[in-house]
mmCIF file with all atom_site columns, C-alpha atoms in Angstrom:
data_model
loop_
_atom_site.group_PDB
_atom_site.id
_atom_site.type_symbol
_atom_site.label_atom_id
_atom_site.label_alt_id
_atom_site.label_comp_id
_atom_site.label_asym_id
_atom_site.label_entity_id
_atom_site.label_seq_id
_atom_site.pdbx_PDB_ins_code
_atom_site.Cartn_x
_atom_site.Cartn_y
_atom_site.Cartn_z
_atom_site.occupancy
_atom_site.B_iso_or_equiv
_atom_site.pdbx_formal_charge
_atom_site.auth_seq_id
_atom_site.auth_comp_id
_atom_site.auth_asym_id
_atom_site.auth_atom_id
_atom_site.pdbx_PDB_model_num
ATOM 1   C CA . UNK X 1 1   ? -24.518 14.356  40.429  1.00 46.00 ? 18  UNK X CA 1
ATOM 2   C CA . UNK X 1 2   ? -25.822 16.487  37.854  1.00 52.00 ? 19  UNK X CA 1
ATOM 3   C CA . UNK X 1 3   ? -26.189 20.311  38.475  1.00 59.00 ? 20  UNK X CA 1
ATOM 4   C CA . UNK X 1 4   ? -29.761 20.861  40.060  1.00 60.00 ? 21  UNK X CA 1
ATOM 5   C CA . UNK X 1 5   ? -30.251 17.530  41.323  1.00 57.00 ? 22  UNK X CA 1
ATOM 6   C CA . UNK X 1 6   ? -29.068 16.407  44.342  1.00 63.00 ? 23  UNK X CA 1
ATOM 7   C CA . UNK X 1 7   ? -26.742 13.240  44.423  1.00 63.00 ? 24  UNK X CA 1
ATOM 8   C CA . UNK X 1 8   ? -28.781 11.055  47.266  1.00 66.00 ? 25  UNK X CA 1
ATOM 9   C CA . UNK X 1 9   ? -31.458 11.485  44.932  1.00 60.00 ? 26  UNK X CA 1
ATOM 10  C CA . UNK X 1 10  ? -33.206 7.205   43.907  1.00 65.00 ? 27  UNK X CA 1
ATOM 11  C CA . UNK X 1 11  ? -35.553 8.913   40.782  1.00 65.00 ? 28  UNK X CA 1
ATOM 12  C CA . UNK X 1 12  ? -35.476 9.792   37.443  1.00 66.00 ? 29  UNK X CA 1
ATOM 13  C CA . UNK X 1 13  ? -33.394 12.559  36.432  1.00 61.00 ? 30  UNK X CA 1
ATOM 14  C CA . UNK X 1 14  ? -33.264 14.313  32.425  1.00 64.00 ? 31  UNK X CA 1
ATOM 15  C CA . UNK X 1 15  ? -30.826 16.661  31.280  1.00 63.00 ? 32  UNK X CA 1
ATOM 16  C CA . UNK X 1 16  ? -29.155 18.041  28.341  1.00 66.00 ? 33  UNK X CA 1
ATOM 17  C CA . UNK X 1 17  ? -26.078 19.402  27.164  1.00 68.00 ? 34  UNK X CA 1
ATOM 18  C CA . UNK X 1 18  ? -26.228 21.313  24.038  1.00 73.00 ? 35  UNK X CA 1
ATOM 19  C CA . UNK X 1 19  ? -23.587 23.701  22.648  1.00 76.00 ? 36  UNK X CA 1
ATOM 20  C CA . UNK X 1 20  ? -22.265 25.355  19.477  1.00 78.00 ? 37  UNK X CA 1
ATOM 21  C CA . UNK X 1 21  ? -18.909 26.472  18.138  1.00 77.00 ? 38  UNK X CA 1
ATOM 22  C CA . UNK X 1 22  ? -18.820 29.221  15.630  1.00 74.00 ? 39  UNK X CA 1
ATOM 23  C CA . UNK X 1 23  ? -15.931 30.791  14.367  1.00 72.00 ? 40  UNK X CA 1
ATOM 24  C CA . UNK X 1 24  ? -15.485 32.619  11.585  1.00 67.00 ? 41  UNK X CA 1
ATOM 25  C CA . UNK X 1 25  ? -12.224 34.681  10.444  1.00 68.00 ? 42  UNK X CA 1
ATOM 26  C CA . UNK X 1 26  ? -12.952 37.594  8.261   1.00 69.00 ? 43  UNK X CA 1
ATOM 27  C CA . UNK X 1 27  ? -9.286  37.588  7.283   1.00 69.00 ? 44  UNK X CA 1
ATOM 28  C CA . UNK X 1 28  ? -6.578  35.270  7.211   1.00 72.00 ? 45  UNK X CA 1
ATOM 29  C CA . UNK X 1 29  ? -3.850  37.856  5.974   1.00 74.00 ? 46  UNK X CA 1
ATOM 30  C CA . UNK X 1 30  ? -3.872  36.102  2.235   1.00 81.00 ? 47  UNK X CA 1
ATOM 31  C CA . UNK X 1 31  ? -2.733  32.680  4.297   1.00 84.00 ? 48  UNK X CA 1
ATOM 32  C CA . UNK X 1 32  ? -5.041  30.712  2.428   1.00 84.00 ? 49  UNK X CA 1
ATOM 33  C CA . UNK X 1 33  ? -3.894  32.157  -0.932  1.00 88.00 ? 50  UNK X CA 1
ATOM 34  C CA . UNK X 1 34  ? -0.142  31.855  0.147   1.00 91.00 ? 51  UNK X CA 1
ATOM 35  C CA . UNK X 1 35  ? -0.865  27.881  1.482   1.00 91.00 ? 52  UNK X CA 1
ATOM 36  C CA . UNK X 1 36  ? -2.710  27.450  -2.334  1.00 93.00 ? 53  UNK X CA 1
ATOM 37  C CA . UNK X 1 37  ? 0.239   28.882  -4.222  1.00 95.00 ? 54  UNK X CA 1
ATOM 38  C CA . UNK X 1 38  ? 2.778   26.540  -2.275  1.00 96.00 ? 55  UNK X CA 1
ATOM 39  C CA . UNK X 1 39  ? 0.518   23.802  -2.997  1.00 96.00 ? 56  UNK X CA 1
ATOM 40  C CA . UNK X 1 40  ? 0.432   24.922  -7.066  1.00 97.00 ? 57  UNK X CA 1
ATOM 41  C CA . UNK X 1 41  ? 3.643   25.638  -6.608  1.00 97.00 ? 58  UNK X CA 1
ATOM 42  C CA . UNK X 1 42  ? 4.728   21.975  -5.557  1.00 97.00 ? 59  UNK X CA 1
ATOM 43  C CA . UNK X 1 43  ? 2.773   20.161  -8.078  1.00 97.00 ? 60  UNK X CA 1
ATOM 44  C CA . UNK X 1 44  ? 4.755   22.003  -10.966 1.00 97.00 ? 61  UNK X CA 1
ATOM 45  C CA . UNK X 1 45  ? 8.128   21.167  -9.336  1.00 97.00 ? 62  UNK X CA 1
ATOM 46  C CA . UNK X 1 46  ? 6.968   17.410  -9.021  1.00 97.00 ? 63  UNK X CA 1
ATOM 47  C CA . UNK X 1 47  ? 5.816   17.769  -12.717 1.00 96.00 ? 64  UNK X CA 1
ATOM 48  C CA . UNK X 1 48  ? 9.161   19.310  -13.914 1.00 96.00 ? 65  UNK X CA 1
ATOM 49  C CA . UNK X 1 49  ? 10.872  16.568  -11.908 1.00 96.00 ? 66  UNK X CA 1
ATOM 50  C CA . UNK X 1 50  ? 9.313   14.014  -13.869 1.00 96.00 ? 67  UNK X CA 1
ATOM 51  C CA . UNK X 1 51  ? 9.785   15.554  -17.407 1.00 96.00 ? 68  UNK X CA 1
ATOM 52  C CA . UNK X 1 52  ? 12.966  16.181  -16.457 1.00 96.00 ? 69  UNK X CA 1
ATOM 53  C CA . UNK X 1 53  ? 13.232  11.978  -15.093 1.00 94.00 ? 70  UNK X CA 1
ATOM 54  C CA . UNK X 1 54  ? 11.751  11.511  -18.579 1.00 93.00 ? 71  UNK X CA 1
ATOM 55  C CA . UNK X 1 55  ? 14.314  13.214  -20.151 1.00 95.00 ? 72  UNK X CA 1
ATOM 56  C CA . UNK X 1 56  ? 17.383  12.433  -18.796 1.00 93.00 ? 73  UNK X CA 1
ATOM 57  C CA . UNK X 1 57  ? 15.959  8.629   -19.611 1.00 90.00 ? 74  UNK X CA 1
ATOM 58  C CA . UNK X 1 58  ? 15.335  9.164   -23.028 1.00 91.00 ? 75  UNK X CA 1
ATOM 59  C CA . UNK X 1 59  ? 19.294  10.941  -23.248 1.00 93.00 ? 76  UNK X CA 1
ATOM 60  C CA . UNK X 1 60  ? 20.523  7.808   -21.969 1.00 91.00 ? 77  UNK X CA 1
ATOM 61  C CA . UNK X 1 61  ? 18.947  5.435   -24.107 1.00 89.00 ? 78  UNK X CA 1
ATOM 62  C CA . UNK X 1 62  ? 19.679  7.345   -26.988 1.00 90.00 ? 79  UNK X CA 1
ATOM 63  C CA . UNK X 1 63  ? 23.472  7.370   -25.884 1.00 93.00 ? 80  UNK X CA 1
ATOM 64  C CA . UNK X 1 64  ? 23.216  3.493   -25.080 1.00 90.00 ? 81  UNK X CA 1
ATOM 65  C CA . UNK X 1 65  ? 21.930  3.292   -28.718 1.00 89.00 ? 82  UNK X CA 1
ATOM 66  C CA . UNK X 1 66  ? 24.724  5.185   -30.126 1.00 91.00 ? 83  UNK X CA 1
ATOM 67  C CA . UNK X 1 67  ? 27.223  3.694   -28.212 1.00 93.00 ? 84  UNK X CA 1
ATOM 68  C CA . UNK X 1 68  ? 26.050  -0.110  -29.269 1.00 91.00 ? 85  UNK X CA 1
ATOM 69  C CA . UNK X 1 69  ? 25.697  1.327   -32.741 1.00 91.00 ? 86  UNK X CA 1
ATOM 70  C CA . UNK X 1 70  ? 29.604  2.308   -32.465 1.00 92.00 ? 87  UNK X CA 1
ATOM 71  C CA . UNK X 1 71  ? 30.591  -1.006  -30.734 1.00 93.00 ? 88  UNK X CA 1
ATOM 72  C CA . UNK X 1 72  ? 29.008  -2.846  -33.590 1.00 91.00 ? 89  UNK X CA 1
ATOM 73  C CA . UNK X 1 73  ? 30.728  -0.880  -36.006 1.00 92.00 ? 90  UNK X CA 1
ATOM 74  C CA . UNK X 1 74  ? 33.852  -1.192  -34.477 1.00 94.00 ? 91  UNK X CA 1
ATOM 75  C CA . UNK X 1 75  ? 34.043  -4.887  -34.111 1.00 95.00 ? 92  UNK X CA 1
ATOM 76  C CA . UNK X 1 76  ? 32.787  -5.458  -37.967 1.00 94.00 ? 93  UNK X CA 1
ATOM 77  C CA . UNK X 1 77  ? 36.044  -3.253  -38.957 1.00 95.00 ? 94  UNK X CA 1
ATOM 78  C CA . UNK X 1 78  ? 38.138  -5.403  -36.703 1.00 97.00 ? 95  UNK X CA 1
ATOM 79  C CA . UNK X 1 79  ? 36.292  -8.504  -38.145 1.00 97.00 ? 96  UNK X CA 1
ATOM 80  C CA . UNK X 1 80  ? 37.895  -6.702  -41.739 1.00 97.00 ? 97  UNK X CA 1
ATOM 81  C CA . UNK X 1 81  ? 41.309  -6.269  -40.395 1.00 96.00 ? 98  UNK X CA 1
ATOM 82  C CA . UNK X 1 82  ? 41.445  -9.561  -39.075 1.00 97.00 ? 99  UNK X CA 1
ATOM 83  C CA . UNK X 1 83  ? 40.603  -11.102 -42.791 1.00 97.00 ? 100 UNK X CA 1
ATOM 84  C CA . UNK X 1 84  ? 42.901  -9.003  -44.138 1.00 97.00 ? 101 UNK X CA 1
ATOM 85  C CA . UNK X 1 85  ? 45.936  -10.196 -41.461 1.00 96.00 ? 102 UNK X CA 1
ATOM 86  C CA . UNK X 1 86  ? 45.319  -13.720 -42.361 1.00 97.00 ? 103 UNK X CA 1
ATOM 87  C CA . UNK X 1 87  ? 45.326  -13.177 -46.136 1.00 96.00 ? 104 UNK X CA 1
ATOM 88  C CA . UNK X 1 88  ? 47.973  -11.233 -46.008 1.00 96.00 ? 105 UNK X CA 1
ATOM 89  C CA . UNK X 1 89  ? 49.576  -14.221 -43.169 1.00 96.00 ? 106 UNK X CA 1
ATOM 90  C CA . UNK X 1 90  ? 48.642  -17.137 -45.897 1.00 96.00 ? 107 UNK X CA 1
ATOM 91  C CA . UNK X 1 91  ? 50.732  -14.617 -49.043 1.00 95.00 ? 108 UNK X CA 1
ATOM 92  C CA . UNK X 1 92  ? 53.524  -14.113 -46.639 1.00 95.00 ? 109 UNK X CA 1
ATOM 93  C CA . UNK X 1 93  ? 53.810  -18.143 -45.445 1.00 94.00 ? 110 UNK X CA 1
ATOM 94  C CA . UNK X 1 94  ? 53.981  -18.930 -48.921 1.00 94.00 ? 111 UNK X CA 1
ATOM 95  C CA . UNK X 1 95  ? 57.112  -16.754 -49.992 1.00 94.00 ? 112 UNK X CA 1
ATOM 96  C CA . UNK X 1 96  ? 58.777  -17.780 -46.554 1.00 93.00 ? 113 UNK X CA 1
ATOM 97  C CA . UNK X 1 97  ? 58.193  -21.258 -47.864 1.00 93.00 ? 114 UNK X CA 1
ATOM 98  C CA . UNK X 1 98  ? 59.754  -20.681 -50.822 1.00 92.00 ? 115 UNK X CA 1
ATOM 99  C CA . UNK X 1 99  ? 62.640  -18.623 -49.374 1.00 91.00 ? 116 UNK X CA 1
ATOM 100 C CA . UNK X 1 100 ? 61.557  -15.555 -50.969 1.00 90.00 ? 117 UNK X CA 1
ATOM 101 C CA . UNK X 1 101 ? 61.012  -13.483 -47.872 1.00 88.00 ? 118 UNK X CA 1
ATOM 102 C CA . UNK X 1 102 ? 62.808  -13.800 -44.699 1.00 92.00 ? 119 UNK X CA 1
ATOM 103 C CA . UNK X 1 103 ? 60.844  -15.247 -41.782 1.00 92.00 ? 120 UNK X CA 1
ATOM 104 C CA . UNK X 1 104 ? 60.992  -11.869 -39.519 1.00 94.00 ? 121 UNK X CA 1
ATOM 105 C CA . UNK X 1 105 ? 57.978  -11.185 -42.436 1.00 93.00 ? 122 UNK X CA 1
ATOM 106 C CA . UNK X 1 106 ? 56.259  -14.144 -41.158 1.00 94.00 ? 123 UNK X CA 1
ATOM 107 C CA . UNK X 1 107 ? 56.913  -13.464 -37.564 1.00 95.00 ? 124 UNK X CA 1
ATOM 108 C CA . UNK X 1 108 ? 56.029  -9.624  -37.885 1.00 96.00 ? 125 UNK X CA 1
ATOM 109 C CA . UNK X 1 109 ? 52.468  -10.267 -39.696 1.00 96.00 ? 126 UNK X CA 1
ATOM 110 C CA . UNK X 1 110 ? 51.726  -13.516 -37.002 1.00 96.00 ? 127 UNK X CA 1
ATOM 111 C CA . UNK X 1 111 ? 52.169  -10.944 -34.125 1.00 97.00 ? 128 UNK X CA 1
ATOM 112 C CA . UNK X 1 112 ? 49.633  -7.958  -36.080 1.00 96.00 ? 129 UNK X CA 1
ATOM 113 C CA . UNK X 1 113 ? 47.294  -10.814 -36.769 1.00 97.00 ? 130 UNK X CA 1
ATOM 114 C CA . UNK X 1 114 ? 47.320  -11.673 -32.969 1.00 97.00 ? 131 UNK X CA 1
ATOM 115 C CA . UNK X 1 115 ? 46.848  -7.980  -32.239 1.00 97.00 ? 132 UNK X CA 1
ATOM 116 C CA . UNK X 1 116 ? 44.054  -7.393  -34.780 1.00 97.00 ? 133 UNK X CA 1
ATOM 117 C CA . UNK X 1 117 ? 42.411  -10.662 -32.925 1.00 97.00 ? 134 UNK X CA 1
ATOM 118 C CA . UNK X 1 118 ? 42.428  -9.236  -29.474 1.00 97.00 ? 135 UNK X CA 1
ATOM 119 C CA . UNK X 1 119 ? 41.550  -6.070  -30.465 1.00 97.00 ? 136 UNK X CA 1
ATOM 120 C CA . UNK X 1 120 ? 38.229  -8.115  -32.023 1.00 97.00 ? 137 UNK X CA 1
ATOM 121 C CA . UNK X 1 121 ? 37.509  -9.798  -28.676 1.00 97.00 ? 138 UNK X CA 1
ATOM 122 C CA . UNK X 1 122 ? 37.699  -6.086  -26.993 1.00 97.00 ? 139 UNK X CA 1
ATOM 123 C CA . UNK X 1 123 ? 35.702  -4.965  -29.606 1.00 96.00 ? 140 UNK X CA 1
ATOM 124 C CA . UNK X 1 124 ? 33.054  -7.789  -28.828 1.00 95.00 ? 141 UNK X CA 1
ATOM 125 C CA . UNK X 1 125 ? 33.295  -7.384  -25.337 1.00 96.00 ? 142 UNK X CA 1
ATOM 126 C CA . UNK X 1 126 ? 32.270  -3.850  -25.895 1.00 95.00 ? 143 UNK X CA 1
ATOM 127 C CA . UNK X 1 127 ? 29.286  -4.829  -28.397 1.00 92.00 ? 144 UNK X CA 1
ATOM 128 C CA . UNK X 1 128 ? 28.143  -6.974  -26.067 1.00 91.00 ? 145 UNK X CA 1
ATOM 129 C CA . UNK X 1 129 ? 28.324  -4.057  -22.514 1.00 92.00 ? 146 UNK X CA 1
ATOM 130 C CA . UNK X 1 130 ? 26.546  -1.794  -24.876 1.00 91.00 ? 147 UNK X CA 1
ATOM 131 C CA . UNK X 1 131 ? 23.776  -4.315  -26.067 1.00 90.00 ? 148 UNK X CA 1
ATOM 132 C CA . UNK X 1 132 ? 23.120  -5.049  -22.714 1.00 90.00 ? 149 UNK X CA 1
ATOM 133 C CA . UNK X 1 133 ? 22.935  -1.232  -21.877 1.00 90.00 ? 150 UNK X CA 1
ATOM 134 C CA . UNK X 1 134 ? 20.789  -0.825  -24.433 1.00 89.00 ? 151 UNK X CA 1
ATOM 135 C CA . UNK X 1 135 ? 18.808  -3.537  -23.017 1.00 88.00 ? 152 UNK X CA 1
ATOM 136 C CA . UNK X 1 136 ? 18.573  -1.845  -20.156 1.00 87.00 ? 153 UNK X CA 1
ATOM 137 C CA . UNK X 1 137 ? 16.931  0.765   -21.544 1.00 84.00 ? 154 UNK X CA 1
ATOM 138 C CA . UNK X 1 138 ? 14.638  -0.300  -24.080 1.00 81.00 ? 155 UNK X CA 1
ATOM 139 C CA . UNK X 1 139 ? 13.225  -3.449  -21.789 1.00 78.00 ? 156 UNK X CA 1
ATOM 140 C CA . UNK X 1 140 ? 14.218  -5.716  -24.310 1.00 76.00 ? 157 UNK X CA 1
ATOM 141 C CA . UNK X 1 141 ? 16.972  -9.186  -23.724 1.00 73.00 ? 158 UNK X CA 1
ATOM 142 C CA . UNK X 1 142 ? 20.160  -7.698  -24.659 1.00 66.00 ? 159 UNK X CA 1
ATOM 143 C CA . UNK X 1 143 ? 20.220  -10.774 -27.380 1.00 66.00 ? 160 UNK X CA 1
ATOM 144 C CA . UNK X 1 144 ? 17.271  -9.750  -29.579 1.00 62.00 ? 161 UNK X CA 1
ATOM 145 C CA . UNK X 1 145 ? 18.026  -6.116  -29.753 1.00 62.00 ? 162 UNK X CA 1
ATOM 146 C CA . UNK X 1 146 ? 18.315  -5.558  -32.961 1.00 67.00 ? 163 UNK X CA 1
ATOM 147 C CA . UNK X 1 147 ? 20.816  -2.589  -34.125 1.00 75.00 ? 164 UNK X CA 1
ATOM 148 C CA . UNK X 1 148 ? 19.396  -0.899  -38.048 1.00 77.00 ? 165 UNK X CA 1
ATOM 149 C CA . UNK X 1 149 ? 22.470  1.831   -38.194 1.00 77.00 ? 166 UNK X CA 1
ATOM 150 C CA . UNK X 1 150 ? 21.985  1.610   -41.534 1.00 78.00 ? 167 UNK X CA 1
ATOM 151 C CA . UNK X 1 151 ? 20.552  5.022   -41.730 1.00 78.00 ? 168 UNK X CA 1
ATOM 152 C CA . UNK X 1 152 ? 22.777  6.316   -39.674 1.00 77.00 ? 169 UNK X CA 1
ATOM 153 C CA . UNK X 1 153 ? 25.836  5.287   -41.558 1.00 77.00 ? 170 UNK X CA 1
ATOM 154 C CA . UNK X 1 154 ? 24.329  5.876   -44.790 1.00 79.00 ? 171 UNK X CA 1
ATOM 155 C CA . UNK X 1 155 ? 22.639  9.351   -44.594 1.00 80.00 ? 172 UNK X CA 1
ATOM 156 C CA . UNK X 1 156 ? 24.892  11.953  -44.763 1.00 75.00 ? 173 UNK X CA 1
ATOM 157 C CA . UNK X 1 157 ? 23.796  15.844  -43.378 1.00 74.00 ? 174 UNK X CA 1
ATOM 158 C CA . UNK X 1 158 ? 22.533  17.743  -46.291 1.00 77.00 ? 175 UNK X CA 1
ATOM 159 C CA . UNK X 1 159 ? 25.915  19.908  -47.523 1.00 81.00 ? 176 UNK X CA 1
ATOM 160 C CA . UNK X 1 160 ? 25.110  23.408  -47.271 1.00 78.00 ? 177 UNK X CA 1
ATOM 161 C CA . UNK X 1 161 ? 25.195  26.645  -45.373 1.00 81.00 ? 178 UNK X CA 1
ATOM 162 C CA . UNK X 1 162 ? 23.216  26.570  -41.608 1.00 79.00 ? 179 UNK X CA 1
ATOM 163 C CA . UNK X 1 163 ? 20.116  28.125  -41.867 1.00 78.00 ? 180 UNK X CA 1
ATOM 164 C CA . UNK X 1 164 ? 20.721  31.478  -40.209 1.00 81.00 ? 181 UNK X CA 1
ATOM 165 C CA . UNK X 1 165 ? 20.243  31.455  -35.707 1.00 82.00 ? 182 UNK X CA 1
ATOM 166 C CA . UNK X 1 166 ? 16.399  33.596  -35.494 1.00 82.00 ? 183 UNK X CA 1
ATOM 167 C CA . UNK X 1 167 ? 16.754  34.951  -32.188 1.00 83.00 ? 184 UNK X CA 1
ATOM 168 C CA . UNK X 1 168 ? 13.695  36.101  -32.329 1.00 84.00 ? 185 UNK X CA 1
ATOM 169 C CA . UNK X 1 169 ? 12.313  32.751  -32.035 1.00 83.00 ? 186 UNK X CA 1
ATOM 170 C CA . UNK X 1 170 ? 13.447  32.266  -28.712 1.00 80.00 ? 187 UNK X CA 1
ATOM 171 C CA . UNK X 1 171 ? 11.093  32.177  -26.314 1.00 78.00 ? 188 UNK X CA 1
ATOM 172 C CA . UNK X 1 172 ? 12.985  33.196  -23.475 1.00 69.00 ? 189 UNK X CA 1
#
């Protein structure tokens, strides 16, 4: 039954139940402050994690760059060296031929032009890791990135003294 009414009661009954809840804290000991700061504090670490994300990205891209740029570079000298082993192979044939050199010649420059040619396919083999790191990196197919070392290779650092360290200029 409801209060004031009795419970064998057959008629109409109307009541209401009203209430209110106040509260109101007229200090919170700076808790609101403190829970704000964390909050602040949070987002900048989130923030300096991603820069940081950013940056250790862009580092390794950069390195994959460099690296592929020093793969390439490697395998065109070996590409060189291999030319030169099989000139130098064809000149050496020739005087063996003609008995003008003994055949240890012949034998000696067949075995450097073997080494020269595996050291080519390493050399390739590492081109081709780095491209694909570098793919990695830049979202491109490892097959169409395109490597311009040129100014790299050809640009020298100016000769000349280092401008002088301005400590001031540091900001911490």
């Amino acid at each position: 039954g409801v209060d004031g009414v009795h419970a064998n009661n057959t008629g109409s009954v109307w009541d209401s139940g009203v209430g209110v809840l106040v509260t109101w804290t007229n200090f919170d000991f700076s808790l609101r402050r403190a829970n704000v700061a964390a909050a602040e504090a949070a987002r900048d670490l989130a923030q300096a994690a991603a820069e940081r994300s950013k940056y250790d990205v862009s580092v390794a891209a950069a390195d994959a760059f460099l690296t592929a740029v020093a793969a390439q570079q490697t395998a065109q000298s070996t590409r060189a060296a291999v030319q030169r082993w099989e000139a130098l192979l064809k000149t050496t044939h020739a005087l063996v031929a003609a008995q003008l050199r003994p055949g240890a010649d012949e034998s000696r420059v067949q075995a450097e032009l073997a080494f020269a040619r595996t050291q080519l396919a390493q050399a390739e083999q590492a081109t081709g890791a780095a491209r694909a790191t570098l793919a990695q990196f830049s979202g491109r197919s490892a097959s169409t990135a395109d490597l311009d070392s040129a100014p790299l290779i050809t640009r020298l650092p100016p000769e000349g003294p280092e401008a002088p360290l301005d400590i001031a200029a540091n900001p911490l």
